[in-house]
GROMACS .gro file of C-alpha atoms in nm:
model
   91
    1MET     CA    1  11.701   8.307  10.198
    2TYR     CA    2  11.415   8.317   9.997
    3LYS     CA    3  11.293   8.664   9.790
    4VAL     CA    4  11.049   8.757   9.529
    5LYS     CA    5  10.900   9.032   9.325
    6ILE     CA    6  10.516   9.052   9.347
    7ILE     CA    7  10.314   9.330   9.120
    8ALA     CA    8   9.979   9.371   9.221
    9HIS     CA    9   9.708   9.394   8.978
   10GLY     CA   10   9.358   9.542   9.061
   11GLN     CA   11   9.222   9.783   9.326
   12VAL     CA   12   9.534   9.864   9.489
   13GLN     CA   13   9.635  10.214   9.481
   14GLY     CA   14   9.445  10.493   9.689
   15VAL     CA   15   9.323  10.196   9.903
   16GLY     CA   16   9.534  10.177  10.196
   17PHE     CA   17   9.736   9.875  10.032
   18ARG     CA   18  10.095   9.959  10.083
   19TYR     CA   19  10.020  10.020  10.418
   20GLY     CA   20   9.833   9.703  10.491
   21THR     CA   21  10.110   9.545  10.305
   22VAL     CA   22  10.353   9.645  10.552
   23LEU     CA   23  10.183   9.550  10.874
   24ILE     CA   24  10.104   9.196  10.709
   25ALA     CA   25  10.495   9.184  10.619
   26ARG     CA   26  10.570   9.276  10.946
   27GLN     CA   27  10.357   9.071  11.129
   28LEU     CA   28  10.523   8.791  10.936
   29GLY     CA   29  10.847   8.917  11.026
   30LEU     CA   30  10.928   8.954  10.619
   31LYS     CA   31  11.183   9.232  10.506
   32GLY     CA   32  11.119   9.427  10.173
   33ARG     CA   33  10.963   9.736  10.007
   34VAL     CA   34  10.637   9.808   9.826
   35TRP     CA   35  10.583  10.089   9.586
   36ASN     CA   36  10.303  10.220   9.355
   37ASN     CA   37  10.388  10.216   8.972
   38ALA     CA   38  10.278  10.424   8.718
   39ASP     CA   39  10.066  10.200   8.553
   40GLY     CA   40   9.789  10.164   8.863
   41THR     CA   41   9.975   9.818   9.009
   42VAL     CA   42  10.175   9.790   9.319
   43GLY     CA   43  10.539   9.648   9.320
   44LEU     CA   44  10.691   9.487   9.593
   45PHE     CA   45  10.985   9.287   9.704
   46ALA     CA   46  10.979   9.024   9.980
   47GLN     CA   47  11.275   8.814  10.125
   48ALA     CA   48  11.189   8.577  10.405
   49ASP     CA   49  11.397   8.321  10.601
   50ASN     CA   50  11.145   8.014  10.434
   51GLN     CA   51  10.953   7.975  10.131
   52GLU     CA   52  10.665   7.875  10.348
   53THR     CA   53  10.629   8.211  10.518
   54LEU     CA   54  10.628   8.426  10.179
   55LYS     CA   55  10.335   8.174  10.068
   56ILE     CA   56  10.122   8.296  10.361
   57PHE     CA   57  10.194   8.634  10.284
   58GLU     CA   58  10.103   8.592   9.908
   59GLU     CA   59   9.759   8.485  10.060
   60LYS     CA   60   9.701   8.747  10.242
   61LEU     CA   61   9.803   8.973   9.955
   62ARG     CA   62   9.543   8.792   9.751
   63GLN     CA   63   9.269   8.822   9.994
   64GLY     CA   64   9.353   9.240   9.961
   65PRO     CA   65   9.583   9.359  10.294
   66THR     CA   66   9.262   9.624  10.360
   67PRO     CA   67   8.878   9.590  10.318
   68PHE     CA   68   8.899   9.834  10.051
   69ALA     CA   69   9.144   9.662   9.786
   70SER     CA   70   9.081   9.401   9.533
   71VAL     CA   71   9.311   9.210   9.368
   72ILE     CA   72   9.260   9.053   9.019
   73LYS     CA   73   9.585   8.915   8.997
   74LEU     CA   74   9.966   8.845   9.130
   75ASP     CA   75  10.249   8.837   8.940
   76VAL     CA   76  10.508   8.624   9.127
   77PHE     CA   77  10.861   8.654   9.068
   78SER     CA   78  11.189   8.481   9.183
   79ALA     CA   79  11.396   8.802   9.242
   80ASP     CA   80  11.764   8.883   9.352
   81PHE     CA   81  11.814   9.185   9.518
   82ASP     CA   82  12.006   9.370   9.808
   83ASP     CA   83  11.894   9.236  10.167
   84PHE     CA   84  11.659   9.477  10.338
   85GLU     CA   85  11.655   9.519  10.730
   86ASN     CA   86  11.280   9.561  10.787
   87PHE     CA   87  10.950   9.637  10.524
   88ASP     CA   88  10.851   9.983  10.448
   89ILE     CA   89  10.659  10.183  10.160
   90LYS     CA   90  10.897  10.341   9.905
   91TYR     CA   91  10.746  10.718   9.824
   0.00000   0.00000   0.00000
């Protein structure tokens, strides 16, 4: 199992970024969670059976999961967290 923590910077709040991220993650079969941070970034945990799926996910996030999102930078870190059963938004 491969796991990452990602912090998305740019126009990522108030533009459907979290919802779009969930749709992409579920389409790719990822599990994890996405949330808004107080500093205007969006954080997420993602886990997959292979690194290639995570790379595809990162590329889709860089493009912006919705037409209104504009990602300036993604910080991607290896992470260790408990396994998730699905991919959801944390409110």
